[in-house]
Coordinates of C-alpha atoms in Angstrom, one line a residue:
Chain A
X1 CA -105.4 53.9 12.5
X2 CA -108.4 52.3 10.4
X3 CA -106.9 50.0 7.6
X4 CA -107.2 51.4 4.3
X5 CA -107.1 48.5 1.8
X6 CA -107.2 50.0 -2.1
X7 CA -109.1 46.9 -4.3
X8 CA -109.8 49.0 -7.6
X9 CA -106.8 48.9 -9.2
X10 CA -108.8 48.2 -12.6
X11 CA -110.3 52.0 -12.1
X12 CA -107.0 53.2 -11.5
X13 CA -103.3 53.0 -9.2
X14 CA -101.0 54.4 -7.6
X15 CA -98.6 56.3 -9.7
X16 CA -95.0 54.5 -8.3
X17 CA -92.5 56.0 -6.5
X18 CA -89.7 55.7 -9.6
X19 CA -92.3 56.6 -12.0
X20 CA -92.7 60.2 -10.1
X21 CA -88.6 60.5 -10.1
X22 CA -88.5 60.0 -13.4
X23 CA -91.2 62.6 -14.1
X24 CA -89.8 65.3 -12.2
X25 CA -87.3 67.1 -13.7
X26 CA -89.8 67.7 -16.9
X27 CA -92.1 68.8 -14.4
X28 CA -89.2 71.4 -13.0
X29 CA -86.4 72.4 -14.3
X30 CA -86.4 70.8 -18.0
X31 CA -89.6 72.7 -19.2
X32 CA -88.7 73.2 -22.5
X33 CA -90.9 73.0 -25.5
X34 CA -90.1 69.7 -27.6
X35 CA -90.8 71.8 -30.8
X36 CA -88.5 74.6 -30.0
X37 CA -84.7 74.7 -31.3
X38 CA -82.6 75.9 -28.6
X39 CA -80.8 73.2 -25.7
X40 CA -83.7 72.7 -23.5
X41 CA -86.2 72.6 -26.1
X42 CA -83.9 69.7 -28.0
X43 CA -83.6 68.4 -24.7
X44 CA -87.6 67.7 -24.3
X45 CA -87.8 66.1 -28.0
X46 CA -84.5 63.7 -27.1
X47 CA -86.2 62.8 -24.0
X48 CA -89.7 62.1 -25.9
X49 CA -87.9 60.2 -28.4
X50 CA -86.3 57.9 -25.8
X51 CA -89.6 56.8 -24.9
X52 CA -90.6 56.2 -27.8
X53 CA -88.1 54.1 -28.8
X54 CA -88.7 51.8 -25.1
X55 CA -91.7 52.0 -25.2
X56 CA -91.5 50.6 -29.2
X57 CA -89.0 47.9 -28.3
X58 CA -91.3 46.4 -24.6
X59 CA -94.1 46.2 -27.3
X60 CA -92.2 44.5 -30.3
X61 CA -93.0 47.7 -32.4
X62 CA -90.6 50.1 -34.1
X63 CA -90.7 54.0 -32.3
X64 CA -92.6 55.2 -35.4
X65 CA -95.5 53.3 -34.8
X66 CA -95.5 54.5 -30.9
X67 CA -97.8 57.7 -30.5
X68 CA -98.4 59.2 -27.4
X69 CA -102.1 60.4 -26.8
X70 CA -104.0 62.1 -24.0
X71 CA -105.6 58.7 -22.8
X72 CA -106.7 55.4 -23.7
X73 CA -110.0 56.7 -24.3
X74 CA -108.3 59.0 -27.1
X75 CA -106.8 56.1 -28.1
X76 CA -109.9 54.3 -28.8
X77 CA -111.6 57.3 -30.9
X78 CA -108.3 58.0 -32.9
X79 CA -108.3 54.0 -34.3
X80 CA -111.9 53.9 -34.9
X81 CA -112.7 57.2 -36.2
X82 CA -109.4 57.4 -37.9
X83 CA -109.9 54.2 -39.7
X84 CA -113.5 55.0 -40.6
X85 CA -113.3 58.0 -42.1
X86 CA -110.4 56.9 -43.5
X87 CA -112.1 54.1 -45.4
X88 CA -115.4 55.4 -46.5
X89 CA -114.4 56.7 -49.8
X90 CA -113.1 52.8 -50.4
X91 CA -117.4 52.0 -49.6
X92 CA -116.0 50.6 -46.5
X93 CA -118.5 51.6 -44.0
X94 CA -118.9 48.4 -41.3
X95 CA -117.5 48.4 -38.1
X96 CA -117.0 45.1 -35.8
X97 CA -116.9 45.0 -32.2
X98 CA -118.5 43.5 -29.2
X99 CA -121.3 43.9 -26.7
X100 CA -118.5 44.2 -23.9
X101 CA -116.3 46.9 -25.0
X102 CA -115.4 50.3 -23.1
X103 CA -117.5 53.0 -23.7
X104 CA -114.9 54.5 -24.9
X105 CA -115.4 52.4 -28.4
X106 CA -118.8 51.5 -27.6
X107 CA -119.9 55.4 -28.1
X108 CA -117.4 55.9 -30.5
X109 CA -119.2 53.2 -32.6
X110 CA -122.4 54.5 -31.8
X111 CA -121.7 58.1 -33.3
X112 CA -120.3 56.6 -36.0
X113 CA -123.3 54.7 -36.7
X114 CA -125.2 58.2 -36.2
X115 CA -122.8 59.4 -39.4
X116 CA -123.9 56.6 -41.6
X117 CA -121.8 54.1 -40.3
X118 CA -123.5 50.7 -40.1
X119 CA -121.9 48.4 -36.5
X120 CA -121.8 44.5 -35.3
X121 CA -122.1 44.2 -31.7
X122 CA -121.1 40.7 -31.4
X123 CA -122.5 38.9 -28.1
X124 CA -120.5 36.5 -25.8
X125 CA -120.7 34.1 -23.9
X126 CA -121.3 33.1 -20.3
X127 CA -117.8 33.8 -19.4
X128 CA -117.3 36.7 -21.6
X129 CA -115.8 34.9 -24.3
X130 CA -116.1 36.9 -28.4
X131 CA -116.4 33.9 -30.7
X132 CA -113.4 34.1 -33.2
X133 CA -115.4 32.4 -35.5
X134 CA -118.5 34.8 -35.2
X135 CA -116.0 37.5 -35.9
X136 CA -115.1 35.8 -39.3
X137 CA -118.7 35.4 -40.3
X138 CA -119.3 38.9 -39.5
X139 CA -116.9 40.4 -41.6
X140 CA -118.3 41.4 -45.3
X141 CA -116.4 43.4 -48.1
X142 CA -117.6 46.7 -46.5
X143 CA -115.9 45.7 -43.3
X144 CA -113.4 48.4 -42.0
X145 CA -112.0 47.9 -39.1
X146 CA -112.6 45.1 -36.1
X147 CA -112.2 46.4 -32.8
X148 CA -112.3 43.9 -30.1
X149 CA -111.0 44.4 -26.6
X150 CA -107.9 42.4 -25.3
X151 CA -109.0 42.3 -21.5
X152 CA -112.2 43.1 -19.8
X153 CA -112.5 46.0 -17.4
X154 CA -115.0 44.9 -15.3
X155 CA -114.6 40.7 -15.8
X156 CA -111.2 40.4 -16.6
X157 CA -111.6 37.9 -19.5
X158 CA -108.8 37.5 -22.1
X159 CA -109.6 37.3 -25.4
X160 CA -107.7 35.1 -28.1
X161 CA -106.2 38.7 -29.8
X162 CA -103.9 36.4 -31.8
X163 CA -106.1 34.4 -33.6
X164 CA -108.9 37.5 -33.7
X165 CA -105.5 39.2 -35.8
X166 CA -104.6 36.8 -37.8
X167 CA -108.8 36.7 -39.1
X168 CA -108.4 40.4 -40.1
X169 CA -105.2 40.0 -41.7
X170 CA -106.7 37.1 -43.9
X171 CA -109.4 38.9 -44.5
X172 CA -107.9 42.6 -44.9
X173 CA -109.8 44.4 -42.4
X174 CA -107.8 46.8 -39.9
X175 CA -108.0 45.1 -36.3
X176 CA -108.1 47.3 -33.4
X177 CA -107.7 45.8 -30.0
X178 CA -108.3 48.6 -26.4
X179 CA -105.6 46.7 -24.3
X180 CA -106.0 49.3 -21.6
X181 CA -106.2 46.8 -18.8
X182 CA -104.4 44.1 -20.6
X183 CA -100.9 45.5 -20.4
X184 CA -98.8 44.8 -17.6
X185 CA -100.8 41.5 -17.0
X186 CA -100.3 39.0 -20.1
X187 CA -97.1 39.8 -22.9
X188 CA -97.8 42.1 -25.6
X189 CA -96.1 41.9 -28.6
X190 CA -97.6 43.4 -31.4
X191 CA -95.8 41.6 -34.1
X192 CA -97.1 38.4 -32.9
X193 CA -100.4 39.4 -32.2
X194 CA -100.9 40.7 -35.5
X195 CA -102.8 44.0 -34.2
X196 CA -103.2 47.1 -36.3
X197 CA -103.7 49.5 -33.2
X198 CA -103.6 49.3 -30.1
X199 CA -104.5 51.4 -27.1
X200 CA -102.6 52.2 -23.3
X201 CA -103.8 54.0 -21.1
X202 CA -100.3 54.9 -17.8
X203 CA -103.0 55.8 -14.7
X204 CA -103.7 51.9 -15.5
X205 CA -100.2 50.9 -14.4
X206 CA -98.9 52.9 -12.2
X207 CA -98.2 56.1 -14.8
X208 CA -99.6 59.2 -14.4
X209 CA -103.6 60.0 -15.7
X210 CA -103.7 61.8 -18.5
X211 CA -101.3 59.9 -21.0
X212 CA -102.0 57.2 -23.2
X213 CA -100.0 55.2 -25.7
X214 CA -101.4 54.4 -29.1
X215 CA -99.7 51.5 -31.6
X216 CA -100.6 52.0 -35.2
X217 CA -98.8 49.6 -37.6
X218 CA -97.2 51.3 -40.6
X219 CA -98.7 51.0 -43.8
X220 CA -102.3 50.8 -41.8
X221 CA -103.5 54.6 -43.3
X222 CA -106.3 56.2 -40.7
X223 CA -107.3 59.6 -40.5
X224 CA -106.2 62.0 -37.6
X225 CA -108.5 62.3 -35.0
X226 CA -107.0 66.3 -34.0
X227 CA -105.3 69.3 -36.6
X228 CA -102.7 71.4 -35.7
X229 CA -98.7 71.3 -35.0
X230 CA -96.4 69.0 -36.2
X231 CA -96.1 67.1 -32.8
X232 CA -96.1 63.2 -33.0
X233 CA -94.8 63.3 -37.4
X234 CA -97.6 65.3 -37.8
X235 CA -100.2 63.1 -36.4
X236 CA -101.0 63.9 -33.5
X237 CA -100.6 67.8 -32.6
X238 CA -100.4 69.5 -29.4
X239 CA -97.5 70.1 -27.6
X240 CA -96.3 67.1 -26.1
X241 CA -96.5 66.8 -22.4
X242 CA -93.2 65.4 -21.4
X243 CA -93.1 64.7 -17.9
X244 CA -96.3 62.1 -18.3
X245 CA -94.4 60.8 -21.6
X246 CA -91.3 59.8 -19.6
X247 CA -93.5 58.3 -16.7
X248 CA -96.0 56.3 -19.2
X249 CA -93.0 54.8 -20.7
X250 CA -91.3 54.4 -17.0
X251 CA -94.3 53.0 -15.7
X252 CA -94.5 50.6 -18.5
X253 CA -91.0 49.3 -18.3
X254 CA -91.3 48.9 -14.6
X255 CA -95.1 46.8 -15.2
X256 CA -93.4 44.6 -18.3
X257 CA -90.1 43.5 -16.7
X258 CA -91.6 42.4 -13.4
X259 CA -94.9 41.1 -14.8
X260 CA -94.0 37.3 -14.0
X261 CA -93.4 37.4 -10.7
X262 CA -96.1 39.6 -9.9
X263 CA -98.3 38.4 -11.6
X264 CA -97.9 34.7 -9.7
X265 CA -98.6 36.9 -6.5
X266 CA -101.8 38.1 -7.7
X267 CA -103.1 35.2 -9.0
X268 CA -102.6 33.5 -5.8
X269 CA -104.3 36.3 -3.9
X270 CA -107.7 36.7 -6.4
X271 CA -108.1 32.7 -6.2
X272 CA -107.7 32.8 -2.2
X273 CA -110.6 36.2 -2.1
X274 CA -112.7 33.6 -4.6
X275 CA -111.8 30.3 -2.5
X276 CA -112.7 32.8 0.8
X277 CA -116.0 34.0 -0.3
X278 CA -117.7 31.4 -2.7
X279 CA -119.1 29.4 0.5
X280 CA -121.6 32.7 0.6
X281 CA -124.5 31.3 -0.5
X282 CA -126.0 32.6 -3.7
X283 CA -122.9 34.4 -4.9
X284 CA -121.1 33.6 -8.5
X285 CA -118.2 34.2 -10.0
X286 CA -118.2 36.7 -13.2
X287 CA -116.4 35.9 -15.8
X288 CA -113.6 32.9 -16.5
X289 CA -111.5 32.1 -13.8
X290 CA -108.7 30.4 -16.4
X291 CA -108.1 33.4 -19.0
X292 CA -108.6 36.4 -16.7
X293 CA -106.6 39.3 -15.4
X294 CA -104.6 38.0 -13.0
X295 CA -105.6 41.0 -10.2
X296 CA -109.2 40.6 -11.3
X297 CA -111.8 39.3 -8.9
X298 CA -116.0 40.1 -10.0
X299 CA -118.7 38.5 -7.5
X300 CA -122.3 38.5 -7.5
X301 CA -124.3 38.3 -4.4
X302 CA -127.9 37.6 -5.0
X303 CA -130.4 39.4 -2.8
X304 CA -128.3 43.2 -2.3
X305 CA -127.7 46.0 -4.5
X306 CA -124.0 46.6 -5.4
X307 CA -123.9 50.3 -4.7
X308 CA -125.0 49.5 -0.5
X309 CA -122.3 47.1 -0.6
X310 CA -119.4 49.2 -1.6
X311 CA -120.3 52.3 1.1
X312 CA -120.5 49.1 3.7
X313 CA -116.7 47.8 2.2
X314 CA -115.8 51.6 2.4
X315 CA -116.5 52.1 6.2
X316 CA -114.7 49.2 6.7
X317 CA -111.5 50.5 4.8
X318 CA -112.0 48.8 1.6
X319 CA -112.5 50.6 -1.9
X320 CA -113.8 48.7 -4.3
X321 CA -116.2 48.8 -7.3
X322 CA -119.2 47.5 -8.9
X323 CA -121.7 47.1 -12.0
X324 CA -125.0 48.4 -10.1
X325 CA -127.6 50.9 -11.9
X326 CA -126.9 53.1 -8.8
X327 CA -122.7 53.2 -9.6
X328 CA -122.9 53.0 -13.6
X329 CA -124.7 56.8 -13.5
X330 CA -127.3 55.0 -15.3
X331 CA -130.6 53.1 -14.5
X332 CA -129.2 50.1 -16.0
X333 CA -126.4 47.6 -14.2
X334 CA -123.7 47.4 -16.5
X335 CA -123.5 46.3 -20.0
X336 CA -121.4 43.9 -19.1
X337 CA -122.8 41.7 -16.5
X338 CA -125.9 42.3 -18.7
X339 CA -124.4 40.4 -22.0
X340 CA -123.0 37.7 -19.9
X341 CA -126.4 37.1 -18.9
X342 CA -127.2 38.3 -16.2
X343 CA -130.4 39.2 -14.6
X344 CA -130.7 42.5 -13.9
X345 CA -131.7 42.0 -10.4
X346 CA -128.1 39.8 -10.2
X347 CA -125.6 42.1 -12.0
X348 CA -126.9 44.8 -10.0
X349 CA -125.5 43.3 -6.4
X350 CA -122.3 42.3 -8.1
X351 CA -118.7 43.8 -6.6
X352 CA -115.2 44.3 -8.7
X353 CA -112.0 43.7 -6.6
X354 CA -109.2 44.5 -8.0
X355 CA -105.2 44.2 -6.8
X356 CA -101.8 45.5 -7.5
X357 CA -98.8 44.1 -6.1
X358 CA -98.5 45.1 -2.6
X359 CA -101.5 43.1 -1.4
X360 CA -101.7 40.5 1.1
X361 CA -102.6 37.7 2.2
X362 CA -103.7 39.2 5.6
X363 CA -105.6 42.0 3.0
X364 CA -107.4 39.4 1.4
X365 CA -108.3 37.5 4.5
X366 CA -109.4 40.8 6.0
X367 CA -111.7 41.7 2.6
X368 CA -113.2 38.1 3.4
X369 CA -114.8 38.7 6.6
X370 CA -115.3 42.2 5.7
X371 CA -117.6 41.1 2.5
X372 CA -119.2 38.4 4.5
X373 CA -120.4 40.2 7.6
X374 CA -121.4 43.3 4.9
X375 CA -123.7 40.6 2.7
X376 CA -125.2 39.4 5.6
X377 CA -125.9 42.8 7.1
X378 CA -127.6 43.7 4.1
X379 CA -129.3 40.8 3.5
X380 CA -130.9 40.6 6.5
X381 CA -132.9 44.2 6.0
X382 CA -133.6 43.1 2.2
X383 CA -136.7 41.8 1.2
X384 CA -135.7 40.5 -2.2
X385 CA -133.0 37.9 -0.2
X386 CA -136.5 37.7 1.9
X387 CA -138.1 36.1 -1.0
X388 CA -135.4 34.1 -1.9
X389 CA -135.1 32.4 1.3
X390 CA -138.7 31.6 1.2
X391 CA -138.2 30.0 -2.2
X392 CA -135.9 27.5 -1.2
Chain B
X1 CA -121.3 60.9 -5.6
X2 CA -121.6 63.2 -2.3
X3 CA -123.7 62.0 0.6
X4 CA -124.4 63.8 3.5
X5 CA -123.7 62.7 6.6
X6 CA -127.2 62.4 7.5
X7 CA -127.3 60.2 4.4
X8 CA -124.2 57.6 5.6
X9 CA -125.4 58.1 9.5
X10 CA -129.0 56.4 8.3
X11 CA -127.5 54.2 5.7
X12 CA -124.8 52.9 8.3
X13 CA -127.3 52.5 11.2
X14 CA -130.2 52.2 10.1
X15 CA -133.8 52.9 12.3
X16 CA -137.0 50.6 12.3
X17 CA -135.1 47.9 10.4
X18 CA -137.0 44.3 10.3
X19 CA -140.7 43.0 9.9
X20 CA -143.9 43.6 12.2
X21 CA -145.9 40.4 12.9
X22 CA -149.4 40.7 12.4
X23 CA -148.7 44.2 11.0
X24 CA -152.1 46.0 10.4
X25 CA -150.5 47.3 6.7
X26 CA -147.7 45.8 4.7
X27 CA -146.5 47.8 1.4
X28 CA -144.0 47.0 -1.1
X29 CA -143.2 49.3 -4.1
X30 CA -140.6 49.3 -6.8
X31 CA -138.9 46.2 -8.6
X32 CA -135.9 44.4 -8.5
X33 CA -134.5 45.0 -11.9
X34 CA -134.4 48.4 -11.2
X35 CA -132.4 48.0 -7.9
X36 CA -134.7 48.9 -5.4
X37 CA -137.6 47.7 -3.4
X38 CA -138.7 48.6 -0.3
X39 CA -141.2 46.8 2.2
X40 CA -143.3 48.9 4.9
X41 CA -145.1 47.5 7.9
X42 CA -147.5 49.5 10.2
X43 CA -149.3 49.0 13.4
X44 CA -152.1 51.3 13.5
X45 CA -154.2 51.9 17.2
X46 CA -157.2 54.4 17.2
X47 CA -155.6 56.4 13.7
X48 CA -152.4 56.3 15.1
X49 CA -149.0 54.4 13.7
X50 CA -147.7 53.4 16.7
X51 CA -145.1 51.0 14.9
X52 CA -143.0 51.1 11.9
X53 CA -140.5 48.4 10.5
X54 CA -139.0 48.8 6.9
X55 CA -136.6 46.1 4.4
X56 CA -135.2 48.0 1.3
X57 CA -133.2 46.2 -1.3
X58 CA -131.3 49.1 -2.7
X59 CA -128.4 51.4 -3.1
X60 CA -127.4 53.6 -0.2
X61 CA -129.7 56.4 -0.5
X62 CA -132.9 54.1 -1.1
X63 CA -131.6 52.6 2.8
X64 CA -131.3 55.9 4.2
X65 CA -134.4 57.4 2.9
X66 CA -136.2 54.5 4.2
X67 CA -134.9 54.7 7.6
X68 CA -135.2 58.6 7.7
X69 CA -138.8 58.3 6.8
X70 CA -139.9 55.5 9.1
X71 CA -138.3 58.0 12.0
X72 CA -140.9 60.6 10.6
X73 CA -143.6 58.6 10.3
X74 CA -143.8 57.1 13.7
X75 CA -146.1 58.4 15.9
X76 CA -148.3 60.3 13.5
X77 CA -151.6 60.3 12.9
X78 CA -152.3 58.6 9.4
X79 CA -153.4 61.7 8.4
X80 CA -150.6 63.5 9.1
X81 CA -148.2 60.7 7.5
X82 CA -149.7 61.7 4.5
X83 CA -148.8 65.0 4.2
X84 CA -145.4 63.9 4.4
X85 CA -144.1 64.0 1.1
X86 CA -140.5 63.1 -0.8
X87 CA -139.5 66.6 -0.6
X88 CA -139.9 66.5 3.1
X89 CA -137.1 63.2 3.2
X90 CA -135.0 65.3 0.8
X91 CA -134.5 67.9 3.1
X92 CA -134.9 65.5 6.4
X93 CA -131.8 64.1 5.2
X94 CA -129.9 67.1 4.3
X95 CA -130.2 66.5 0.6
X96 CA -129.7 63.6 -1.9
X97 CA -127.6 63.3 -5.4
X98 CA -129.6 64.5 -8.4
X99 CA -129.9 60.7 -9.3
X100 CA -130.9 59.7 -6.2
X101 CA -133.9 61.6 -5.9
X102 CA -136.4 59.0 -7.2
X103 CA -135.2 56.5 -3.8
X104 CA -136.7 59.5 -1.9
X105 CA -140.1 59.3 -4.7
X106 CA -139.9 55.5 -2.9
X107 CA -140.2 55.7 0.3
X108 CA -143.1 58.1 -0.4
X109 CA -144.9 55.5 -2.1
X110 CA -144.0 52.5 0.1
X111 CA -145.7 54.4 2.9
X112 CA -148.9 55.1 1.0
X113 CA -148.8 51.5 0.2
X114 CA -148.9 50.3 3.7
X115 CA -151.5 53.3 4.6
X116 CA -153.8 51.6 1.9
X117 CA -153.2 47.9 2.9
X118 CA -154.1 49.0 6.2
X119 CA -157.6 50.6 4.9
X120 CA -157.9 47.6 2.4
X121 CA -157.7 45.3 5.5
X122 CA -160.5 47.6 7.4
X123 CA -162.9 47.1 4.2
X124 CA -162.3 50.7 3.5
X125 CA -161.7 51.8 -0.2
X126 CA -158.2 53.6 0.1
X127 CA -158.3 55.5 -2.8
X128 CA -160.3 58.9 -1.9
X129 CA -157.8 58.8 0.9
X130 CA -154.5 58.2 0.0
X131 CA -155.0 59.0 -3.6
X132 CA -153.0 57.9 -6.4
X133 CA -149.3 55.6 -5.1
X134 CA -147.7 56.2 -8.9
X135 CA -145.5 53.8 -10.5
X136 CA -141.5 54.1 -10.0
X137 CA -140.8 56.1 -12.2
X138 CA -137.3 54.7 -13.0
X139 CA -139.1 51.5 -13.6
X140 CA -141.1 53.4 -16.7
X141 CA -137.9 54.3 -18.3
X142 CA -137.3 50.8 -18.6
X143 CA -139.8 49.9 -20.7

């Protein structure tokens, strides 16, 4: 049997075998509807309510602040939308975020710019770091909200949430932070990270797709983002899909209380992929290997586009991702690699591993060779690596 | 993003890979920051390509569409190289993604390329015969 080795966790996992268990009787048997009054429609809400209430107390929040959402992405839309429209009658009307963010804030800021809403895209640096202090200067009276996101999707980098939270609360501007690929990987609590909002997303740990988890502090007033029923205390309507409730908050128990010990594991196995490939010549690290995502591995390799490698790591049993033109659905590599500075020519040959628990060291060692014979492969029919060589 | 199998069979073993020495015509189109190049050598006897050898940089359609087309070009007549056009890949390799189209738009043009080197290096003006190469024309939305 060919190996099959699954390296883009940071796209999405494997839903875990409690997690399904836990979902399946509200898949089954327990169908009723959470709003209705009879036993198995009170049923449904005392279920919901449960995971509320864990999923409140594993982030340090009180189950009235928990709302559960269709995704991260809805999330993302609900905090800066709500908190825009929310605020414009106040002559609040600038948004803050960075040059890195999901696309789910990154178009959400863009249509709101496209309504009259005026945006800072704050740059980074090298590693992919915000400047806390460029966030301060940025902030004016007509400053709304500042959405900044807690870990990278494609990088990895960690950003300093805290001290970004406790800017915003000096300075009385909402703070929003898209912690989609954060959770699981470093503590959350957000009491202590002074957040406003934050956004989940289950497919990310092991939950089903399809759910997300949305923090919003009380007292912090944003607008609804949807009308209807009088799901979620009235905030977010639509009947509420049990079965992925219980597994998001499943799934998130399951990531929090074994986050240590995992997350040891995949630390050790990203720094032996990076220690196995960097004698490649002309490849680089993306991103900081200090504060990253533990699971969270992004290489360039001069000379070959991204999109080539992948199908090469695919025959060979690997998936995997990357920031080429030819995989972003665009004619650009990604935004990402591009405000870290990047080259074009360099962001676009640039693979993302990324791991969940049950890799191993055998996996790793196997990706090794696998990436080094596929560079060389390519390399050797590429004319830009060509030039390169000739260079030297 | 689908590929056909004719697609993965050319991007996996690629045909005609590698350089010609003293090759008669050499042409290079597209541009790195895009994602793609690709490099075309001929060897031309008496009208006739009797030797092919391409290097792409590029995704896995640009590979494919380069080896596909070398495959066709070999043995032809300059003349009848020509003809062949980026629709003619398309369909050689049983299709290609929407998106991918423009990798077939390259091999097109890194053949007429070579073609005019080769007249170029014959002290032959190329253009009344090959005729307008055309830029990339993911390289224009760039700008």
């Amino acid at each position: 049997m060919q190996r099959f080795i699954y390296a883009d966790n940071a796209a999405t996992t494997k839903i875990s075998k409690p997690v399904l268990d836990a979902m399946m009787p509200y898949l089954t048997e327990e169908y009723g509807n959470p709003s209705s009054i009879y036993a198995i429609g009170r049923k449904s809400k005392r279920i919901i309510e449960d995971a509320r209430e864990k999923v409140a107390e594993l982030l340090g929040a009180e189950p009235r602040e928990i709302f559960f959402t269709s995704s991260g992405t809805e999330s993302d839309n609900w905090a800066l939308r709500g908190a825009a429209e929310a605020l414009k009658a106040k002559g609040k009307t600038h948004i803050i975020t960075s040059a890195i963010e999901h696309h789910a804030v990154l178009h959400t800021v863009k249509a709101l710019e496209k309504e009259g809403f005026t945006a800072t895209y704050l740059p980074v640096n090298s590693e992919g770091f915000v400047s806390v202090s460029d966030i301060e200067n940025a902030i004016t009276d007509k400053t709304a909200i500042v959405s900044i996101m807690f870990a990278n999707n494609e990088i990895g980098t960690i950003q300093p949430i805290k001290e970004i939270g406790e800017i915003c609360r000096k300075k009385g501007v909402y703070f929003h932070t898209d912690a989609v690929q954060a959770v699981t990987h470093v503590p959350i609590n957000v009491k202590e990270l002074n957040v406003d909002m934050l956004s989940l997303s289950a497919h990310k740990f092991h939950g089903p797709k399809g759910v997300g988890i949305f923090y919003l502090r009380k007292g912090v007033r944003i607008n609804n983002l949807l009308y209807g029923g009088g799901q979620e205390n009235s905030r977010r309507p639509s009947t509420e899909n049990t079965a992925y409730i219980v597994g998001a908050a499943k799934a998130l128990e399951l990531g929090i209380s074994e986050m240590e010990k995992r997350e040891a594991h995949l630390k050790k196995m990203r720094n032996r992929l990076w220690e196995g490939l960097k004698d490649i010549p002309r490849c680089r690290l993306n991103g900081s290997l200090e504060n990253r995502v533990s699971g969270n591995l992004n290489v360039s390799f001069e000379g070959v586009e991204g999109e080539a490698i992948l199908l090469s790591l695919d025959f060979k049993g690997i998936a995997a991702s990357s920031g080429s033109a030819c995989t972003s659905g665009s004619l650009d590599p990604s935004h990402v690699l591009l405000a870290i500075g990047l080259p074009h020519e360099i962001a676009h040959g640039s693979v993302r591993y990324s791991f969940s628990e049950d890799i191993t060291e055998e996996d790793i060692d196997y990706i090794i060779e696998a990436t080094k014979e596929v560079i060389s492969k390519l390399r050797a029919m590429s004319p830009v690596w060509e030039k390169i060589k000739n260079e030297e | 993003m689908l590929y056909s199998d004719k697609v993965l069979d050319h991007f996996t073993n690629p045909r005609n890979v590698g350089e010609i020495e003293n090759a008669d015509g050499i042409g290079e189109v597209g541009n790195a920051k895009c994602g793609d190049i690709m490099k075309m050598y001929l060897k031309v006897d008496g009208g006739i390509i009797t030797d092919i050898k391409f290097k792409t940089f590029g995704c896995g359609a640009a590979i494919a569409t380069s080896s596909i087309a070398t495959e066709m070009i070999k043995g032809k007549s300059i003349e009848e190289a020509l003809k062949i056009t980026n629709k003619a890949v398309v369909e050689a390799l049983d299709g290609l993604p929407p998106a991918k189209v423009h990798c077939s738009v390259l091999a097109e043009q890194a053949l007429k390329s070579a073609i005019s080197d080769y007249y170029k290096n014959q002290g032959i003006d190329p253009a009344p015969i090959v005729g307008e190469i055309g830029d990339c024309e993911a390289c224009h939305e760039h700008e």
